[in-house]
Amino acid sequence: MLRRVAVAAVCATGRKLCEAGRELAALSRIEARGRCEDSAAARHFPTLTMPGRNKAKSTCSCPDLQPNGQDLGESGRVARLGADESEEEGRRGPVNNAGDPEIIKSPSDPKQYRYIKLRNGLQALLISDLSNMEGKMGDATDDEEEEEEEEEDDDDDEDSGAEIEDDDEEGFDDEDEFEDDDDEHDDDLDAEDNELEELEERAEARKKTTEKQSAAALCVGVGSFADPDDLPGLAHFLEHMVFMGSLKYPDENGFDAFLKKHGGSDNASTDCERTVFQFDVQRKYFKEALDRWAQFFIHPLMIRDAIDREVEAVDSEYQLARPSDANRKEMLFGSLARPGHPMGKFFWGNAETLKHEPKRNNTDTHARLREFWLRYYSAHYMTLVVQSKETLDTLEKWVTEIFSQIPNNGLPKPNFGHLTDPFDTPAFNKLYRVVPIRKIHALTITWALPPQQQHYRVKPLHYISWLVGHEGKGSILSYLRKKCWALALFGGNGETGFEQNSTYSVFSISITLTDEGYEHFYEVAHTVFQYLKMLQKLGPEKRIFEEIQKIEDNEFHYQEQTDPVEYVENMCENMQLYPLQDFLTGDQLLFEYKPEVIAEALNQLVPQKANLVLLSGANEGKCDLKEKWFGTQYSMEDIENSWAELWKSDFELNPDLHLPAENKYIATDFMLKAFDCPETEYPVKIVNTPQGCLWYKKDNKFKIPKAYIRFHLISPLIQKSAANVVLFDIFVNILTHNLAEPAYEADVAQLEYKLVAGEHGLIIRVKGFNHKLPLLFQLIIDYLAEFSSTPAVFTMITEQLKKTYFNILIKPETLAKDVRLLILEYSRWSMIDKYRALMDGLSLESLLSFVREFKAQLFVEGLVQGNVTSTESTDFLKYVVDKLNFMPLEQEMPVQFQVVELPSGHHLCKVRALNRGDANSEVTVYYQVRCQESERIHSYGAACDAYGRALF
């Protein structure tokens, strides 16, 4: 898989990390001040990542690409302190909402964009989103605002299945979730599907929560690289402290309380060379929110009394992050940088570095914070993006009025570009064995290259990652899967500050190994090197480049509306990296084919420059070293001599490895189909037989050449026993494994598919450009009809599933969820039930027998929606029925479990966490309303007691 794509999926969740710490600090502030003020309503429990190291944007500083290096007379306007003085306002007039023609945008993008530069040097991108306004330019009504405030998220869609974990990094566990608009990063227990959750409902939910939302993001072009050596984590700490009230609005919690009251949220994150702040709020209150927010950059209080409380928030984030294998691996990798390079710093900060050590050294942390703010939080380092359902003239007036007050110190921006080759050290080209937190075998091969940001129009690392991460015939993963050595592979550059900055760019290949693959990890590495050598000998191919370019052009041309918060975050970072015309496209498109640039990067990916990290619980007891900050146990050793000598030689290529063939799934027909039945607001049932039914809706809203297909193959067989549930998990995982190679071309052609082991049956979901979507759907059904497995694959999947179940149980949040659902649902099989059934032993014969029985008797419910006619939609159901040739169910079965009615009163269930090394706890508060006195059928006390025992 292309890592660039995978990373983008995790961004939105990972950025919430700093907020968890702030929320904990808010409790301290409440206690200290004797009053209760909640933090922003939209904050959720975070995915653990480094502070700011989770964005899908590079942090490379390229001053020559920035708009402030251009002739503003040609490419931008300077906004004056008075809104009436803004250039071109007179030309446009008060009603004209035309944007800057220089900014290249998608033809399907209804928003208008305008770039301005204030007198203080701050650069701003104004985004006017008047779509769906229906000509109404006034404020939303009070009733509409109140309705929006009452909207609640439903993130508890359940299924019985557990997907096998694909990678050694949490950021990639489940990031291939089918729905792009799912912001939550659900673990294996949470790869859920609600039976009533369909595309139209999702669109309506998004409309209700974002249609009246306005959002803003500000990026300061300075991050943790600027930390002083004697105060590690100061940049991250300052990101927290600026929120502690301002001269104009002195209340520490005032901004959070304001946002919560008006349906908004805020967040911030610190990266290596960037610090990003963002918020969203109901449109009616956007201007006031902007003014309150801007004061953090104009005159923050940062009072001395708040320091100790906020240090605890930073320390809490650090404690939350410590059990993350991804964070541990990053810290270990950073420690390999040559002395004096900022990658060797401790970016997180904790109570020791920000409180105790400064006290011992008589360091005034408060004074140093103010010095850091004065030096680095300067307007000419900042880029701002605001998006709202206002005209561009209105937004320009607000931004000029509010943000022109941010001070400009006139000092040059810090530049680290001279610190090149930070990993050109003897310690880098070694094998590192690491003991992970989770049960997993994984090999990561990493190269440190010169910074690649200046080649953004070519994107050489993306070209290479597209080939390395390919899963079709002739690919690395295809070969390793046939050997039963690997389950998944992610290759490329994640474009986080850790992986790409002004001093270097990382190219890494992470491979999830089977038990047998762990024993042959040198052979696995050799396969990677053989593939790269093959690419080097062949050189870049224009056909491949143009295929990637075509796929990404198609997606950009028909891109769907994105969450405004995520969008403004991305844009404010893009403004730091790309010239005006490429603000929207610089991180997405391939512009120029330059084989010499691609070859230059490719030729550096040789074994002699590679770093190998082998994660495995089998390394326990063999690692005598410990990383300072996260306590990661590891060992360092030379590459085994026989392999080192082989890799120095002109070793033979592997004939099974070759370039991918031409992709037959790339869409070429983008015509919108005519209606062949009456238009409807919601899907309607157009087929209803004993074997199944079909719901259909022709798209009359989005008007793009895409479709969404969802089929639910329902069977009562699954829930008959815990063993059946496990067999079903194994079946779905093997089916996914079997499809990985033949369906990969469809995946890279933007045809997405997902197989979900639901509570009541197999859920098949596909979406994308409708032209070639039937080919993908038929491929899935063909492999389902002809399902088979070898003993080697069965063993590989079951062994990995044991690790997956175990990893679910050792995480407090997923363990707590399993306990809660066990209490609430009738006849639910717990994760412990499943784990025990799997450990008791299941055979390939029992699996094949289960699958035959499952396919023999079904009820199929389907939905086809989008740019598809009703006649075409019936072909999907017909194909399923004809291909599987099943009997109808003897009786109708419910598709949702009933929920247990809890006894009245308050109840407490305590569960001992299974990972003794994890200092974090999880608290879940569940409210059940409208309960009537009735017979209590389920003993939740017994369920709790079952989880209180030692499990392994």
Short mmCIF file of C-alpha atoms in Angstrom, two decimals, residues 481-664:
data_model
loop_
_atom_site.label_atom_id
_atom_site.label_comp_id
_atom_site.label_asym_id
_atom_site.label_seq_id
_atom_site.Cartn_x
_atom_site.Cartn_y
_atom_site.Cartn_z
CA ARG A 481 2.24 -13.52 0.62
CA LYS A 482 2.74 -16.55 -1.56
CA LYS A 483 5.64 -17.48 0.69
CA CYS A 484 3.36 -16.87 3.71
CA TRP A 485 5.98 -14.50 5.06
CA ALA A 486 3.99 -11.27 5.14
CA LEU A 487 0.48 -9.96 5.65
CA ALA A 488 0.82 -6.32 4.65
CA LEU A 489 3.28 -3.76 3.36
CA PHE A 490 3.30 0.03 3.52
CA GLY A 491 5.87 1.98 1.57
CA GLY A 492 6.71 5.60 1.03
CA ASN A 493 6.93 8.90 2.83
CA GLY A 494 4.13 9.89 5.17
CA GLU A 495 4.89 13.60 4.71
CA THR A 496 4.86 14.24 8.46
CA GLY A 497 7.53 16.45 9.95
CA PHE A 498 9.30 13.35 11.19
CA GLU A 499 9.51 11.91 7.69
CA GLN A 500 9.98 15.03 5.59
CA ASN A 501 11.49 18.35 6.65
CA SER A 502 14.09 20.86 5.51
CA THR A 503 17.02 18.61 6.48
CA TYR A 504 16.04 15.19 5.10
CA SER A 505 13.25 13.05 3.67
CA VAL A 506 12.58 9.51 4.80
CA PHE A 507 11.60 6.62 2.56
CA SER A 508 10.51 3.59 4.56
CA ILE A 509 8.99 0.20 3.87
CA SER A 510 7.13 -1.45 6.74
CA ILE A 511 6.16 -5.10 6.43
CA THR A 512 3.89 -6.98 8.81
CA LEU A 513 5.42 -10.44 9.11
CA THR A 514 3.95 -13.81 9.90
CA ASP A 515 5.66 -16.09 12.41
CA GLU A 516 7.44 -17.77 9.53
CA GLY A 517 8.27 -14.40 8.00
CA TYR A 518 9.94 -13.37 11.23
CA GLU A 519 12.20 -16.40 11.00
CA HIS A 520 13.09 -15.37 7.41
CA PHE A 521 13.30 -11.60 7.88
CA TYR A 522 16.65 -11.41 6.06
CA GLU A 523 15.08 -13.10 3.04
CA VAL A 524 12.20 -10.63 3.27
CA ALA A 525 14.64 -7.72 3.25
CA HIS A 526 16.50 -9.30 0.31
CA THR A 527 13.24 -9.46 -1.67
CA VAL A 528 12.77 -5.72 -1.09
CA PHE A 529 16.30 -4.99 -2.26
CA GLN A 530 15.82 -7.17 -5.34
CA TYR A 531 12.70 -5.24 -6.31
CA LEU A 532 14.43 -1.88 -5.84
CA LYS A 533 17.40 -3.06 -7.89
CA MET A 534 15.01 -4.11 -10.65
CA LEU A 535 13.48 -0.60 -10.61
CA GLN A 536 16.92 0.97 -10.73
CA LYS A 537 17.95 -1.11 -13.73
CA LEU A 538 14.73 -0.38 -15.63
CA GLY A 539 14.71 3.29 -14.72
CA PRO A 540 11.54 5.43 -14.44
CA GLU A 541 8.81 4.60 -16.93
CA LYS A 542 6.56 7.25 -18.38
CA ARG A 543 3.66 4.78 -18.66
CA ILE A 544 3.67 4.26 -14.90
CA PHE A 545 3.95 7.98 -14.17
CA GLU A 546 1.07 8.82 -16.49
CA GLU A 547 -1.11 6.10 -14.98
CA ILE A 548 -0.58 7.54 -11.48
CA GLN A 549 -1.15 11.01 -12.85
CA LYS A 550 -4.40 9.99 -14.53
CA ILE A 551 -5.76 8.35 -11.40
CA GLU A 552 -4.99 11.35 -9.23
CA ASP A 553 -6.29 13.82 -11.81
CA ASN A 554 -9.58 11.91 -11.94
CA GLU A 555 -9.93 11.97 -8.19
CA PHE A 556 -9.06 15.67 -7.96
CA HIS A 557 -11.44 16.57 -10.78
CA TYR A 558 -14.38 14.89 -9.04
CA GLN A 559 -13.33 15.37 -5.43
CA GLU A 560 -16.07 15.40 -2.83
CA GLN A 561 -16.63 18.04 -0.18
CA THR A 562 -14.32 17.58 2.80
CA ASP A 563 -14.69 18.47 6.44
CA PRO A 564 -13.99 22.22 6.73
CA VAL A 565 -11.72 21.81 9.77
CA GLU A 566 -9.49 19.26 8.08
CA TYR A 567 -9.53 21.32 4.91
CA VAL A 568 -8.39 24.59 6.47
CA GLU A 569 -5.68 22.75 8.43
CA ASN A 570 -4.28 21.30 5.23
CA MET A 571 -4.50 24.58 3.36
CA CYS A 572 -2.70 26.66 5.99
CA GLU A 573 0.23 24.23 5.84
CA ASN A 574 0.14 24.16 2.06
CA MET A 575 0.57 27.93 2.10
CA GLN A 576 3.88 27.42 3.87
CA LEU A 577 5.05 25.03 1.17
CA TYR A 578 3.69 25.91 -2.26
CA PRO A 579 3.30 28.96 -4.50
CA LEU A 580 -0.07 30.66 -4.83
CA GLN A 581 -1.34 28.73 -7.84
CA ASP A 582 -0.61 25.37 -6.15
CA PHE A 583 -2.12 25.99 -2.71
CA LEU A 584 -4.89 23.48 -3.46
CA THR A 585 -3.02 21.09 -5.74
CA GLY A 586 0.58 21.04 -4.58
CA ASP A 587 0.13 18.08 -2.25
CA GLN A 588 -2.20 16.12 -4.51
CA LEU A 589 -1.16 16.14 -8.16
CA LEU A 590 1.80 15.05 -10.25
CA PHE A 591 2.61 17.94 -12.59
CA GLU A 592 5.83 17.08 -14.46
CA TYR A 593 7.55 13.90 -15.56
CA LYS A 594 11.27 14.26 -14.91
CA PRO A 595 12.89 10.81 -15.00
CA GLU A 596 16.23 12.17 -13.83
CA VAL A 597 14.69 13.43 -10.58
CA ILE A 598 12.96 10.10 -9.94
CA ALA A 599 16.13 8.16 -10.79
CA GLU A 600 18.21 10.29 -8.43
CA ALA A 601 15.97 9.39 -5.48
CA LEU A 602 15.58 5.76 -6.56
CA ASN A 603 19.32 5.15 -6.87
CA GLN A 604 19.84 6.06 -3.22
CA LEU A 605 17.66 3.17 -2.03
CA VAL A 606 20.46 0.63 -1.72
CA PRO A 607 21.14 -1.90 1.06
CA GLN A 608 24.35 -0.14 2.16
CA LYS A 609 22.33 2.95 3.19
CA ALA A 610 19.38 1.17 4.79
CA ASN A 611 18.38 1.00 8.42
CA LEU A 612 16.59 -2.19 9.54
CA VAL A 613 14.25 -2.31 12.54
CA LEU A 614 12.79 -5.67 13.55
CA LEU A 615 9.89 -5.52 16.00
CA SER A 616 8.87 -8.70 17.74
CA GLY A 617 7.91 -10.00 21.15
CA ALA A 618 10.43 -12.74 20.45
CA ASN A 619 13.13 -10.12 21.04
CA GLU A 620 12.25 -10.05 24.73
CA GLY A 621 15.33 -10.83 26.78
CA LYS A 622 17.67 -10.22 23.84
CA CYS A 623 17.66 -6.41 24.01
CA ASP A 624 20.10 -4.85 26.45
CA LEU A 625 19.58 -1.18 25.53
CA LYS A 626 16.80 1.19 26.54
CA GLU A 627 15.70 4.41 24.81
CA LYS A 628 15.78 7.33 27.25
CA TRP A 629 12.33 8.85 26.97
CA PHE A 630 9.94 6.04 26.07
CA GLY A 631 11.84 3.18 27.67
CA THR A 632 11.88 1.11 24.49
CA GLN A 633 13.98 -2.02 24.84
CA TYR A 634 16.23 -2.58 21.83
CA SER A 635 19.54 -3.96 20.65
CA MET A 636 21.89 -2.85 17.89
CA GLU A 637 23.89 -5.24 15.77
CA ASP A 638 25.73 -5.39 12.49
CA ILE A 639 23.98 -6.87 9.48
CA GLU A 640 24.78 -10.58 9.34
CA ASN A 641 28.03 -10.92 7.40
CA SER A 642 26.77 -13.28 4.68
CA TRP A 643 23.90 -10.93 3.87
CA ALA A 644 26.09 -7.82 4.07
CA GLU A 645 28.51 -9.34 1.56
CA LEU A 646 25.69 -10.43 -0.75
CA TRP A 647 24.15 -6.95 -0.73
CA LYS A 648 27.50 -5.38 -1.59
CA SER A 649 27.72 -7.58 -4.67
CA ASP A 650 25.84 -7.48 -7.95
CA PHE A 651 23.21 -9.92 -6.65
CA GLU A 652 20.71 -11.59 -8.97
CA LEU A 653 17.23 -10.25 -9.58
CA ASN A 654 14.11 -12.19 -8.68
CA PRO A 655 12.24 -13.29 -11.85
CA ASP A 656 8.93 -13.26 -9.93
CA LEU A 657 9.21 -9.50 -9.39
CA HIS A 658 8.18 -7.18 -12.20
CA LEU A 659 6.32 -3.96 -12.97
CA PRO A 660 2.51 -3.96 -12.82
CA ALA A 661 0.52 -4.40 -16.02
CA GLU A 662 -1.75 -1.72 -17.40
CA ASN A 663 -4.62 -1.03 -15.02
CA LYS A 664 -8.00 -2.07 -16.50
#
